[in-house]
PDB file of C-alpha atoms in Angstrom:
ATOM      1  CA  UNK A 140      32.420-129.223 -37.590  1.00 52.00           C
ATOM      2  CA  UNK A 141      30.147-130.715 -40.558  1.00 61.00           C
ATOM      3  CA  UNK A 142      26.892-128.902 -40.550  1.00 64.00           C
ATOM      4  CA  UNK A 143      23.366-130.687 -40.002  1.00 71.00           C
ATOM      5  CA  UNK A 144      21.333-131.558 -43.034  1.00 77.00           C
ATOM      6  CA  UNK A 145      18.002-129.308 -42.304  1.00 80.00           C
ATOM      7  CA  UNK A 146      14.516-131.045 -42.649  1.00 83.00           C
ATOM      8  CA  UNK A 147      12.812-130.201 -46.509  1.00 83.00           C
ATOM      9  CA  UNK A 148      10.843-126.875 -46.752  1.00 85.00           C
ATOM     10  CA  UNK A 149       7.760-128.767 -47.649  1.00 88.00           C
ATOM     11  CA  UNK A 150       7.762-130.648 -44.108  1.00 88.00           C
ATOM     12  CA  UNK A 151       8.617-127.071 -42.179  1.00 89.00           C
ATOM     13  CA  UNK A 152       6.000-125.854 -44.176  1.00 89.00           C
ATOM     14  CA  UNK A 153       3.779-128.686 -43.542  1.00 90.00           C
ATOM     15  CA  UNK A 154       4.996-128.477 -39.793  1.00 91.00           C
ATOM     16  CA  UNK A 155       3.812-124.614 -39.251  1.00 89.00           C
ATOM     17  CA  UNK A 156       0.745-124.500 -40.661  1.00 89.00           C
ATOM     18  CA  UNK A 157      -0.565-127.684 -38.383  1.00 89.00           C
ATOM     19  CA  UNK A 158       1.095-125.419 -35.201  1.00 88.00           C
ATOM     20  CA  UNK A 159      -0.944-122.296 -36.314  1.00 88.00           C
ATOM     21  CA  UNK A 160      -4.016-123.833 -37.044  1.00 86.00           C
ATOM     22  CA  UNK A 161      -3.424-126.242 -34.849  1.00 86.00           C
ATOM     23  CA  UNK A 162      -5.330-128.894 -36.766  1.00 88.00           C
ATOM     24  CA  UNK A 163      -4.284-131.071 -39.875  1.00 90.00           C
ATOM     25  CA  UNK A 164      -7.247-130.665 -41.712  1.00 89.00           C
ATOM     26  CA  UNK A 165      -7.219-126.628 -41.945  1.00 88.00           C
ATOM     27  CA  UNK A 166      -3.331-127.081 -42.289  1.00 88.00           C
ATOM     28  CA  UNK A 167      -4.294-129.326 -45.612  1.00 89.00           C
ATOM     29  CA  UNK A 168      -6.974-127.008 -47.112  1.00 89.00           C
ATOM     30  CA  UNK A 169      -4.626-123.909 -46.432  1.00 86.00           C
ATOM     31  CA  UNK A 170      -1.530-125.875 -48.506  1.00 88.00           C
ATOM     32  CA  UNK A 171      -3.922-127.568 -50.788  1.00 89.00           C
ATOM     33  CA  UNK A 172      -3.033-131.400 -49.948  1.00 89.00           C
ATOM     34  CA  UNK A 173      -4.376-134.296 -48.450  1.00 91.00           C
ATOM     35  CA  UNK A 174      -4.506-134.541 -44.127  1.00 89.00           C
ATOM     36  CA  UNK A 175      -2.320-137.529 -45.634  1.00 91.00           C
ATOM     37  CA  UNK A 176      -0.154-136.008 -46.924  1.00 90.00           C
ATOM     38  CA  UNK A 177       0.447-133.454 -44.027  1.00 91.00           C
ATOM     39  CA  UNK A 178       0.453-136.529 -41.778  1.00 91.00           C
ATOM     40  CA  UNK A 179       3.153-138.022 -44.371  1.00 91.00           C
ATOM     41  CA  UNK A 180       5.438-134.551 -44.189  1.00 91.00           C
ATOM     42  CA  UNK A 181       4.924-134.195 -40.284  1.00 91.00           C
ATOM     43  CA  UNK A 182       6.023-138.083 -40.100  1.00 91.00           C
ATOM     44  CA  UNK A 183       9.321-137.480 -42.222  1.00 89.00           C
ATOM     45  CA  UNK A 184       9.855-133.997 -40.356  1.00 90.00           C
ATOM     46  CA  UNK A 185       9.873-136.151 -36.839  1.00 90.00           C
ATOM     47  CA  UNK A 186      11.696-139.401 -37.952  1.00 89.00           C
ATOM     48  CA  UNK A 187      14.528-136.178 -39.393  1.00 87.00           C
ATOM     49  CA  UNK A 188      14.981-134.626 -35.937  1.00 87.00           C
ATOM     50  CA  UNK A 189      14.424-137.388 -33.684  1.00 88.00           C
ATOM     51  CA  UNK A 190      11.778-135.666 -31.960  1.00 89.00           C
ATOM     52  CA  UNK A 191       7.884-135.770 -31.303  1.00 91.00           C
ATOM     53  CA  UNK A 192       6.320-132.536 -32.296  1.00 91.00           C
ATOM     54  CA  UNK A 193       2.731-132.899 -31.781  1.00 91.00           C
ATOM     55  CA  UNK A 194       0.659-134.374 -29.255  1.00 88.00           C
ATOM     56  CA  UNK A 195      -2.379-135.947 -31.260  1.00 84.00           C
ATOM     57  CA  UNK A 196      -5.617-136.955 -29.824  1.00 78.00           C
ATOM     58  CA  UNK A 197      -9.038-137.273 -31.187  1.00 71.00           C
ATOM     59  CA  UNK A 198     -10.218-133.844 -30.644  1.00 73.00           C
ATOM     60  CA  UNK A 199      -6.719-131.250 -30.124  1.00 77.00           C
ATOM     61  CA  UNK A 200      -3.253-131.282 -31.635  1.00 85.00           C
ATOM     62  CA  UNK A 201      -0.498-129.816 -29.360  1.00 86.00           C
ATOM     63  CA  UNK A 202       2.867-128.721 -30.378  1.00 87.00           C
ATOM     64  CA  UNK A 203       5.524-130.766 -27.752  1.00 88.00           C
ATOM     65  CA  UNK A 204       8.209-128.640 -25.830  1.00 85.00           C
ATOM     66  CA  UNK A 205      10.509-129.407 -28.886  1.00 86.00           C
ATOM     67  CA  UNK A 206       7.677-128.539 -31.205  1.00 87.00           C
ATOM     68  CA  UNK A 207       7.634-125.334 -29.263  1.00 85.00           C
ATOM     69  CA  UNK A 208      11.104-124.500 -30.406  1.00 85.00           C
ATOM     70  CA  UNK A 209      10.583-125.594 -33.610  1.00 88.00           C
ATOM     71  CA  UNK A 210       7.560-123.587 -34.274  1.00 86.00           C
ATOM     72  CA  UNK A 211       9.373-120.127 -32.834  1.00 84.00           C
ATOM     73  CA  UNK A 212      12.079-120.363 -35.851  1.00 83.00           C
ATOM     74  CA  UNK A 213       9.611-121.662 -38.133  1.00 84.00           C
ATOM     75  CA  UNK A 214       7.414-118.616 -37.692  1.00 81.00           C
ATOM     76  CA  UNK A 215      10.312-116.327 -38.011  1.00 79.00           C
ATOM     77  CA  UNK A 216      11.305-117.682 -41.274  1.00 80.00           C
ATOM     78  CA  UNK A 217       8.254-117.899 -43.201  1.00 77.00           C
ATOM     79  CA  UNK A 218       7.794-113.955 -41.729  1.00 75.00           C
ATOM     80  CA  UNK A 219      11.481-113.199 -43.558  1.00 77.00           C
ATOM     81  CA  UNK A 220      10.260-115.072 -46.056  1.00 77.00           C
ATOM     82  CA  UNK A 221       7.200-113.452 -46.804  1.00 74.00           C
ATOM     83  CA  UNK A 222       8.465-110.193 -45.940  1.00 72.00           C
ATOM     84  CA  UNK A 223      11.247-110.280 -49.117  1.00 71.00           C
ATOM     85  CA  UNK A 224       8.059-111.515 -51.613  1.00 68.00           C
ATOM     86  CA  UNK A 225       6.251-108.711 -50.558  1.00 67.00           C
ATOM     87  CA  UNK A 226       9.089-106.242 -50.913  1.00 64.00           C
ATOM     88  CA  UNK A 227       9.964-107.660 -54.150  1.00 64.00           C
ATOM     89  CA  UNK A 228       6.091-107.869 -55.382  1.00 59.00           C
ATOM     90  CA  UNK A 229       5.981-104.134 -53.954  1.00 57.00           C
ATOM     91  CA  UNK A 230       8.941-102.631 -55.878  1.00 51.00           C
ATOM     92  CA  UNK A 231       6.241-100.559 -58.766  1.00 45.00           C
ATOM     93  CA  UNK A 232       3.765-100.102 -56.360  1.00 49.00           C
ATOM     94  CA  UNK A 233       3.279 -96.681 -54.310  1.00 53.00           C
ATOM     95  CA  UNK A 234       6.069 -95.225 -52.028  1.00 68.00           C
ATOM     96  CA  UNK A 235       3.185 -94.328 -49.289  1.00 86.00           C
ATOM     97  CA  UNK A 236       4.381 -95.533 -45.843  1.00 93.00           C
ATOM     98  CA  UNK A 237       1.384 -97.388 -44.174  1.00 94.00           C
ATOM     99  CA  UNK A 238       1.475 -96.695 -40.364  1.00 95.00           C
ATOM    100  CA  UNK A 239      -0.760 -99.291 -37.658  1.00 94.00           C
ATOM    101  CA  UNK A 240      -1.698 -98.130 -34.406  1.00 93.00           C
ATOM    102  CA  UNK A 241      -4.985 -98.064 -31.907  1.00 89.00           C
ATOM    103  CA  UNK A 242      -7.917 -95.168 -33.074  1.00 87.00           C
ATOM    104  CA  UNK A 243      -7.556 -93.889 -29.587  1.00 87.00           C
ATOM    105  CA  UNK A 244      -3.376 -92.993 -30.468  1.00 92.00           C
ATOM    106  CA  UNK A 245      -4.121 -92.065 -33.965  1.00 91.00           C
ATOM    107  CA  UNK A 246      -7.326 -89.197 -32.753  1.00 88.00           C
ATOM    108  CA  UNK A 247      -5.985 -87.841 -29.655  1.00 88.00           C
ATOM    109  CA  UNK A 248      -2.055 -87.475 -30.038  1.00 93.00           C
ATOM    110  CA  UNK A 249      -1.555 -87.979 -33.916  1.00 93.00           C
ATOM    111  CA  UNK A 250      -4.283 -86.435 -35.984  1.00 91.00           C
ATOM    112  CA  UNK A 251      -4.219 -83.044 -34.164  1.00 90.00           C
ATOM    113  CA  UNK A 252      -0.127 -83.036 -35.032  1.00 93.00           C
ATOM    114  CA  UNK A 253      -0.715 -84.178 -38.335  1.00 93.00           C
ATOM    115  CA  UNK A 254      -0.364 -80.621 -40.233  1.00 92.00           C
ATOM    116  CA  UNK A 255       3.146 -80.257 -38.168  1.00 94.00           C
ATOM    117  CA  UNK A 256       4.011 -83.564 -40.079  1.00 95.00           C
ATOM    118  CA  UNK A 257       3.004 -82.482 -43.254  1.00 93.00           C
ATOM    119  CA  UNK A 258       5.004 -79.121 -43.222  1.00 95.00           C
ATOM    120  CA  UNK A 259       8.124 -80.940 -41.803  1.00 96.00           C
ATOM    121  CA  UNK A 260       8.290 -83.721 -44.259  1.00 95.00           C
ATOM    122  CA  UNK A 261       6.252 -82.828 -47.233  1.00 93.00           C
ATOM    123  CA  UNK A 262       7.370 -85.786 -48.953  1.00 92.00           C
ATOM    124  CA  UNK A 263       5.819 -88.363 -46.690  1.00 93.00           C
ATOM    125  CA  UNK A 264       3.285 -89.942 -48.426  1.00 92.00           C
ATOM    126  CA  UNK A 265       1.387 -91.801 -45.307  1.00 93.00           C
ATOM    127  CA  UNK A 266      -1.726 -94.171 -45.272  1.00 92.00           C
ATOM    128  CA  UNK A 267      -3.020 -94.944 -41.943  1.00 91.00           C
ATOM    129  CA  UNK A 268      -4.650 -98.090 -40.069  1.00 89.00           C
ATOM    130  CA  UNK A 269      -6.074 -98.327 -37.260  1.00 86.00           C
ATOM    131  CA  UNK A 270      -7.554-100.877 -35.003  1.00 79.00           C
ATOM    132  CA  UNK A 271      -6.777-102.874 -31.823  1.00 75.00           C
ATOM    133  CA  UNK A 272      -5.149-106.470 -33.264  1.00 78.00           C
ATOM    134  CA  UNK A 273      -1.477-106.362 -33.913  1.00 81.00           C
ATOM    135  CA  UNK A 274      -0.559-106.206 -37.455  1.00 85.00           C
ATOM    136  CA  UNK A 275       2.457-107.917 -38.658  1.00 88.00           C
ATOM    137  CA  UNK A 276       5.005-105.085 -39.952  1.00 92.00           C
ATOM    138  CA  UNK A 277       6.931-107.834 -41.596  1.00 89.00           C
ATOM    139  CA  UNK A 278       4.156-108.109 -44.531  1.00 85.00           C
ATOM    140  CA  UNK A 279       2.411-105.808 -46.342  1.00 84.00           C
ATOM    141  CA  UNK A 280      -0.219-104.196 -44.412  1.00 86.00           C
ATOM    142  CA  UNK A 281       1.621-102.151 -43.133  1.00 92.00           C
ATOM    143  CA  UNK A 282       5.284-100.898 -43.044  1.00 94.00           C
ATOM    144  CA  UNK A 283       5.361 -99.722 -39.184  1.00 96.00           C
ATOM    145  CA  UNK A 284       3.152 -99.352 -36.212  1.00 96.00           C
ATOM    146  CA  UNK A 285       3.042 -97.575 -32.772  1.00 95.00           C
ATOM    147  CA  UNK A 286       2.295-100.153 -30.079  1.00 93.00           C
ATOM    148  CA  UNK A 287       1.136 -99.733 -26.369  1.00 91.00           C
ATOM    149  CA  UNK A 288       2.934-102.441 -24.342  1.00 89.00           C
ATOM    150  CA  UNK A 289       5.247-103.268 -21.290  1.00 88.00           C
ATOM    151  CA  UNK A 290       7.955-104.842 -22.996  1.00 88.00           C
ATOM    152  CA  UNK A 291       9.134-104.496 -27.133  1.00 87.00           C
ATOM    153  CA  UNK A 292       8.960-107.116 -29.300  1.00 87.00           C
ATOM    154  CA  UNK A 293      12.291-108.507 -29.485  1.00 88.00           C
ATOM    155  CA  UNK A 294      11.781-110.273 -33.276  1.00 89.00           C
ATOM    156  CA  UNK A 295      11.047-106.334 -34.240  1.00 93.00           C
ATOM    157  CA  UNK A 296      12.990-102.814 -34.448  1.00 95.00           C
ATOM    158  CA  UNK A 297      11.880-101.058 -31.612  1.00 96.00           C
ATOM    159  CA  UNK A 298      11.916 -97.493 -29.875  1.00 97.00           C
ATOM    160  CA  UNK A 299      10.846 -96.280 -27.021  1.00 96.00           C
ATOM    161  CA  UNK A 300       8.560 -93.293 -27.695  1.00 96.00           C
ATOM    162  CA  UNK A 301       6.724 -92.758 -24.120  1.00 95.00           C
ATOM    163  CA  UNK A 302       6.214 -93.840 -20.529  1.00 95.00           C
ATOM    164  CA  UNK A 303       2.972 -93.624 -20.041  1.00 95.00           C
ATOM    165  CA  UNK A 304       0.776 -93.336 -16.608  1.00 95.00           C
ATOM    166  CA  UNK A 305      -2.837 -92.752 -15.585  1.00 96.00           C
ATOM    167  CA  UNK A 306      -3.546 -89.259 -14.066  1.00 97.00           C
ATOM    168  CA  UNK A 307      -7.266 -88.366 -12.383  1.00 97.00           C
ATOM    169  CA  UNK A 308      -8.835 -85.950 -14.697  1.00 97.00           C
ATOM    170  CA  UNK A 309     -11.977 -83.666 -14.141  1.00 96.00           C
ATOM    171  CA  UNK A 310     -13.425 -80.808 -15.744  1.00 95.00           C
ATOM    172  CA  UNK A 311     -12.532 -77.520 -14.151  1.00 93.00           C
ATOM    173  CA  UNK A 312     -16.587 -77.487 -13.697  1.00 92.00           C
ATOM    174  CA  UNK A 313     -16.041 -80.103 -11.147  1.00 94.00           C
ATOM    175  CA  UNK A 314     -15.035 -79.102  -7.453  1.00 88.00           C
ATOM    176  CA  UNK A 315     -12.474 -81.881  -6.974  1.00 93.00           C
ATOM    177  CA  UNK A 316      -9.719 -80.321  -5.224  1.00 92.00           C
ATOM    178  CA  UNK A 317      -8.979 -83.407  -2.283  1.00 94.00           C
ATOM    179  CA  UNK A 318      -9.656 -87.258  -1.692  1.00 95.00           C
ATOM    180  CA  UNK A 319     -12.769 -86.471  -0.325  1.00 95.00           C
ATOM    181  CA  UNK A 320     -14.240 -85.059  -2.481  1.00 95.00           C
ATOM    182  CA  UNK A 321     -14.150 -87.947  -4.810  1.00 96.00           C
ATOM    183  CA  UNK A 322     -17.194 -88.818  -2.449  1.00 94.00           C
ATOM    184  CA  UNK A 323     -19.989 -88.208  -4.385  1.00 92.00           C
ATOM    185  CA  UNK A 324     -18.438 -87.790  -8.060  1.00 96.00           C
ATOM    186  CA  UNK A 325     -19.354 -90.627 -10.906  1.00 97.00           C
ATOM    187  CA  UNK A 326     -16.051 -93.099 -11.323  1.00 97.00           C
ATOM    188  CA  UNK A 327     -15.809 -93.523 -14.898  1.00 97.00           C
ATOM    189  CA  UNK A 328     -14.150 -96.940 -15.374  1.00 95.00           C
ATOM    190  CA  UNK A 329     -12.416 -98.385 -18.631  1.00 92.00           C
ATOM    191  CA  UNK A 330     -13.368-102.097 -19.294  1.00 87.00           C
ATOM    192  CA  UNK A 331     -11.024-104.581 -21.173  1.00 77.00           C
ATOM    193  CA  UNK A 332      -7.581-103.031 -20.466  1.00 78.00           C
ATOM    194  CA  UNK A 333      -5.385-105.487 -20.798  1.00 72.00           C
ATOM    195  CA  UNK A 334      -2.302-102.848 -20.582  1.00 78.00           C
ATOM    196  CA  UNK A 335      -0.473-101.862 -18.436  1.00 81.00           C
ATOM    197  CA  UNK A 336      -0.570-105.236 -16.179  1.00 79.00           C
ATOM    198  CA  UNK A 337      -1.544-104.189 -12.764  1.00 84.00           C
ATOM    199  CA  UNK A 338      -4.735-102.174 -14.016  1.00 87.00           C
ATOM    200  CA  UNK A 339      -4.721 -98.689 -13.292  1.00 93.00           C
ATOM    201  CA  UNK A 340      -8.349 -98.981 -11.392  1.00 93.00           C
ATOM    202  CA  UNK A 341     -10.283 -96.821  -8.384  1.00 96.00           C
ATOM    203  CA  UNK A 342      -9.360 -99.636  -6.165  1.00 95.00           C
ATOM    204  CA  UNK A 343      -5.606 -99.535  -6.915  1.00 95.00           C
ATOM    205  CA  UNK A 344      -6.121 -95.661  -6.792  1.00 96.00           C
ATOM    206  CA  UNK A 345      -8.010 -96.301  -3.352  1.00 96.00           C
ATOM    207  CA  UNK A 346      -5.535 -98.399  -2.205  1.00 95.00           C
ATOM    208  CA  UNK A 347      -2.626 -95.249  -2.933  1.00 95.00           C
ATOM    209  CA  UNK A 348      -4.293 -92.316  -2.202  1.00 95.00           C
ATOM    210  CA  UNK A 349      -7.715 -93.108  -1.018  1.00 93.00           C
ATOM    211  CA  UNK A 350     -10.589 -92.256   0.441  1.00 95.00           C
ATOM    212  CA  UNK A 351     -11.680 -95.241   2.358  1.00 94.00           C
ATOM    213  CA  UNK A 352     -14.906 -94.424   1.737  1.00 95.00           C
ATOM    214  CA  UNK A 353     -14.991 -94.485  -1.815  1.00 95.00           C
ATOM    215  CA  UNK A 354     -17.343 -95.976  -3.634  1.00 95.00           C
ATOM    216  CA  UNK A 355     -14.666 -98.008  -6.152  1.00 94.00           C
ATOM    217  CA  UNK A 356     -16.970-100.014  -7.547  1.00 94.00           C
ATOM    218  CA  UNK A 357     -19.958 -97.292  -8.341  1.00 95.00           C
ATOM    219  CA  UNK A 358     -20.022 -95.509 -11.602  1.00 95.00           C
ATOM    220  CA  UNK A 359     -20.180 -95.643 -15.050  1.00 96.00           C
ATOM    221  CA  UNK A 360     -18.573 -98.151 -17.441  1.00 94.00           C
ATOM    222  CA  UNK A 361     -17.351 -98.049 -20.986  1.00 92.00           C
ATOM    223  CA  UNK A 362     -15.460 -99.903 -23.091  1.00 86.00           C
ATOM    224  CA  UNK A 363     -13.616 -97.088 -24.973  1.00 83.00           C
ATOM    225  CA  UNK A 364     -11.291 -94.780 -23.896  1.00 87.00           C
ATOM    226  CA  UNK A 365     -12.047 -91.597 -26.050  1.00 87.00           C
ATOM    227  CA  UNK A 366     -15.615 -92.018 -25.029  1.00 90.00           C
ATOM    228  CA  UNK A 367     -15.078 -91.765 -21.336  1.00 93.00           C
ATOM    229  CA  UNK A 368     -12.661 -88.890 -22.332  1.00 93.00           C
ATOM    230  CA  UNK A 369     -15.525 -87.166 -23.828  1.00 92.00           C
ATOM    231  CA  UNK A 370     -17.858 -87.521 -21.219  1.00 94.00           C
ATOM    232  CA  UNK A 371     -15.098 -86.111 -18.606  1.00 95.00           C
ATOM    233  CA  UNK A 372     -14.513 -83.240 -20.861  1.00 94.00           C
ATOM    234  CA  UNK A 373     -18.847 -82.599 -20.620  1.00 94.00           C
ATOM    235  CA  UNK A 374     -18.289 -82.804 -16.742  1.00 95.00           C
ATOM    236  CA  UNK A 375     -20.370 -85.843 -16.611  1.00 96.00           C
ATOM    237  CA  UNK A 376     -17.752 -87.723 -13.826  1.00 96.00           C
ATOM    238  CA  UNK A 377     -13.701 -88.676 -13.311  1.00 97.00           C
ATOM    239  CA  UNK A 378     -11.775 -90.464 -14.891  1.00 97.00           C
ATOM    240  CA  UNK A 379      -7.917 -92.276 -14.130  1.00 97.00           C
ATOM    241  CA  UNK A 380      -6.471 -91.626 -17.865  1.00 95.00           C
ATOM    242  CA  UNK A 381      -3.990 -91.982 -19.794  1.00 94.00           C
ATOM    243  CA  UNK A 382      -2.195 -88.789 -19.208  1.00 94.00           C
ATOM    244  CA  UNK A 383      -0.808 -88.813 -23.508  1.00 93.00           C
ATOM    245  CA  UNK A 384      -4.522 -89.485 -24.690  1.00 92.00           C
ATOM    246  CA  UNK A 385      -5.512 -86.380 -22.429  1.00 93.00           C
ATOM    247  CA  UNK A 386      -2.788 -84.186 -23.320  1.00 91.00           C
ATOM    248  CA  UNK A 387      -4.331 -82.122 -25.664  1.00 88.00           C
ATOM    249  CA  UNK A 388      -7.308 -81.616 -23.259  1.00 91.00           C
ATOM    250  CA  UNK A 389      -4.963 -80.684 -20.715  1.00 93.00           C
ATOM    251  CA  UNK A 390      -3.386 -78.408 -23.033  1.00 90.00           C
ATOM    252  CA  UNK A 391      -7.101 -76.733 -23.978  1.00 91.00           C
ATOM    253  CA  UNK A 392      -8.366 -76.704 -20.180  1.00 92.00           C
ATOM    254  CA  UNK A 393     -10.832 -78.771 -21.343  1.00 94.00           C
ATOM    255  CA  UNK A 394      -9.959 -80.941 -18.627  1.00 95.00           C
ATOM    256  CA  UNK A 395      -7.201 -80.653 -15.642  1.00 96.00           C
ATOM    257  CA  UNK A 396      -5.604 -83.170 -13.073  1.00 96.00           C
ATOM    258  CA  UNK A 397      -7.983 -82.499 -10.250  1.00 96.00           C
ATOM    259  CA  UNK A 398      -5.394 -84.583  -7.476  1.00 96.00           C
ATOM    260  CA  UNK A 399      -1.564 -85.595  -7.573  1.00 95.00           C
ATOM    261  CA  UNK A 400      -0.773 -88.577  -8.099  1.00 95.00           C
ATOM    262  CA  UNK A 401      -0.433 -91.167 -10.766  1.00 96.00           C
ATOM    263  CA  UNK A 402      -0.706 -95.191 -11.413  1.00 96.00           C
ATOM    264  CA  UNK A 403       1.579 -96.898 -13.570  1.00 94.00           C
ATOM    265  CA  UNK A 404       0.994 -96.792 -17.199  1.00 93.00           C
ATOM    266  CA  UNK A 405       2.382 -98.962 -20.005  1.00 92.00           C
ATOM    267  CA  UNK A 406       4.699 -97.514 -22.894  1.00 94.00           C
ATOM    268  CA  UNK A 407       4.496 -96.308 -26.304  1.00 95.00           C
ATOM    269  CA  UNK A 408       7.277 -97.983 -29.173  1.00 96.00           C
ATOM    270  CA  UNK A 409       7.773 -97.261 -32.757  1.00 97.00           C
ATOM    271  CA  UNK A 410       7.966-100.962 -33.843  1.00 96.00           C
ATOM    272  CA  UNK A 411       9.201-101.915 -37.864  1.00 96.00           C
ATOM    273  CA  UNK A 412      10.786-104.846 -38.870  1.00 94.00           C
ATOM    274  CA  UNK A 413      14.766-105.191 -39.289  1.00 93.00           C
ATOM    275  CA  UNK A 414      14.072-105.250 -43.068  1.00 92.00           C
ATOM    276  CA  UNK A 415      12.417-101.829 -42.924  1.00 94.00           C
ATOM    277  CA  UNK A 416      14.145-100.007 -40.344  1.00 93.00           C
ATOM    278  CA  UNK A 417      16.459 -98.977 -42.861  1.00 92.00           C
ATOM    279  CA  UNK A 418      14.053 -97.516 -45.068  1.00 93.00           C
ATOM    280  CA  UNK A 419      14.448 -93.122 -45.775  1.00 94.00           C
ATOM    281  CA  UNK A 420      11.028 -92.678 -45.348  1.00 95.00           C
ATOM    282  CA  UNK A 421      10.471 -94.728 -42.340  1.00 96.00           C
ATOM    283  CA  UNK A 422      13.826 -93.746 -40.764  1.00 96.00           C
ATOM    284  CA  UNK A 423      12.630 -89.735 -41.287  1.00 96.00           C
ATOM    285  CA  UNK A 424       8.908 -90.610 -39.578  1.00 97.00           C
ATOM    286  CA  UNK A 425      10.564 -92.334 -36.695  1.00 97.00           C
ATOM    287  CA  UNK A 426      13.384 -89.449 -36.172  1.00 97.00           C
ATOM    288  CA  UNK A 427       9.814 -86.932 -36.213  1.00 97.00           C
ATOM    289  CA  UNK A 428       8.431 -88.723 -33.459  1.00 97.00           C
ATOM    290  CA  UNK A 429      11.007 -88.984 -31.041  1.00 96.00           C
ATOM    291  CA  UNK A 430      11.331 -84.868 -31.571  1.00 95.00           C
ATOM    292  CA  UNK A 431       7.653 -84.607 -31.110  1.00 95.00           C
ATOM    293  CA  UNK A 432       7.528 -86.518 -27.774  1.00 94.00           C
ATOM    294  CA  UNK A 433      10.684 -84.377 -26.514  1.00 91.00           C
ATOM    295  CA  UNK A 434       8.981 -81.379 -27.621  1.00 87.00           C
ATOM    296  CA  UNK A 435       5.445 -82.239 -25.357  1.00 79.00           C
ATOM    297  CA  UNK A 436       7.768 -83.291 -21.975  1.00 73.00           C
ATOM    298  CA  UNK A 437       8.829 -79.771 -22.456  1.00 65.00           C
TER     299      UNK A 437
END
C-alpha cells in the first residue's frame, strides 16, 4: 500500500501553535512571521488533507473535530521533538534528577523520608519543584513528577503509587468518639479540590454516616490543605483528610481518626515520559518509592 505524502513541518508547525494559542496573531509573534503567512501555511495544510481545521470568526478561532485529531498528534510530536533537543542540549549538563509534585506531597510524606533516601541511594543527586500546575516531564523542567489524579496519563509512563481516601481526623484533645458528637465541633473545609471527583465534603460525609443534624455547611474554610492540617493538629476543629498527608501525624498522635469511615480519595502515580523511564537514576527513585509505600501499608 503506497504511503501518504504528510503535510510540510512548517504548516504542522504553523497549524499547532494557532490550536494552542488559539489565535493567529500570537501564533505569528511566537514563530516570528506574518498572520499572512500563518494564514498562507494553515491554507496549504487544509487544501493537503482535505479538511477544515479551524472555525474562524471575528473574535475566536476553533479547532474543527478533524482539527481536534490533528492537534492531539501534533502536540505529541513537537513534545518528542522537544524532548530529544533537550536531551541532546542536556548531555554536559548535571546528572541531578529534577522531581515535580504539589508542596502539600513534597512536606508531609516526602521531606520527612528524605534522609531514608539519601542513605539508600547516596548517589541520587535530586532537585525538587513544587507547585500545583502540571509540568511537562517530556522537557526539561523536570525529569519526573508525582501526580494526584483519577486516571494516568496515557501519553506518559505511569505507576500507581497510592489509593488514597479522606479519613475524619481530630486531636486526641477533642472528645469525638460518635456522630454526635460532631454537633458542636468546627468543620474545617478544603476549598478548590478539584480531586478526587465526587468531593470528599461534610455533606457527602453527612449523607454516609451522618448526623442529620449537622451543621455541613458551618465552619471554617481554607484553601490549603497543610494549613487546615495544622490547625487540626492545635485542636482548633475536624477535618475529612487525606489519610497519606496525615500519616505522619497519625504516626506522632498528633492527630487520630476520631470515627470509621472513609470517602473516596483520588490516587498517587509516579509519571515520566517513555524517553526517561529508562533512565538508572530515575528507574532506582521509582523502584524506592514503590518500597516506601509497601513499607507504610504495613
Amino acid at each position: 500500500m503506497k504511503l501518504r505524502r504528510l503535510p510540510p513541518l512548517t504548516a504542522i508547525r504553523a497549524f499547532d501553535a494557532v490550536g494552542r494559542h488559539a489565535s493567529f496573531k500570537q501564533a505569528a509573534e511566537e514563530i516570528g512571521v506574518t498572520p499572512t503567512a500563518i494564514s498562507h501555511q494553515i491554507r496549504v495544510l487544509e487544501e493537503s488533507l482535505g479538511q477544515r481545521l479551524f472555525i474562524r470568526s471575528a473574535r475566536s478561532v476553533a479547532l474543527t473535530a478533524a482539527g481536534e485529531v490533528l492537534f492531539r498528534a501534533s502536540g505529541n510530536i513537537f513534545a518528542t521533538l522537544r524532548e530529544a533537543v533537550e536531551t541532546l542540549a542536556g548531555e554536559d549538563r548535571s546528572a541531578a534528577m529534577t522531581l515535580s509534585t504539589t508542596s502539600n506531597f513534597l512536606t508531609n510524606w516526602l521531606v520527612p523520608r528524605l534522609p531514608q533516601l539519601n542513605a539508600d541511594l547516596p548517589e541520587l543527586e535530586l532537585r525538587l519543584h513544587s507547585g500545583t500546575e502540571l509540568v511537562d516531564v517530556r522537557g526539561a523542567k523536570a525529569d519526573c513528577a508525582i501526580r494526584y489524579g483519577m486516571e494516568p496519563d496515557e501519553t506518559l509512563d505511569n505507576t500507581l503509587l497510592y489509593q488514597d481516601r479522606f479519613v475524619l481526623v481530630a486531636s486526641p484533645k477533642l472528645a469525638v468518639v460518635q456522630p454526635e458528637d460532631l454537633i458542636g465541633q468546627t468543620l474545617f473545609h478544603i476549598e478548590n479540590r478539584l480531586i478526587p471527583t465526587h468531593e470528599p465534603s461534610w455533606q457527602h460525609w453527612q449523607k454516609a454516616f451522618g448526623p442529620d443534624e449537622l451543621a455541613v455547611q458551618s465552619g471554617m474554610r481554607f484553601d490549603d490543605e497543610m494549613h487546615a492540617i495544622q490547625a487540626a493538629i492545635a485542636g482548633q476543629g475536624v477535618l475529612l483528610a487525606s489519610e497519606l498527608l496525615v500519616q505522619r501525624a497519625l504516626a506522632q498522635k498528633l492527630l487520630h481518626i476520631a470515627l470509621p469511615g472513609s470517602l473516596p480519595g483520588g490516587k498517587y502515580y509516579f509519571v515520566t515520559s517513555p524517553g526517561k523511564a529508562g533512565r538508572e537514576d530515575i528507574a532506582a527513585f521509582k523502584r524506592w518509592l514503590l518500597q516506601a509505600f509497601r513499607q507504610d501499608e504495613r
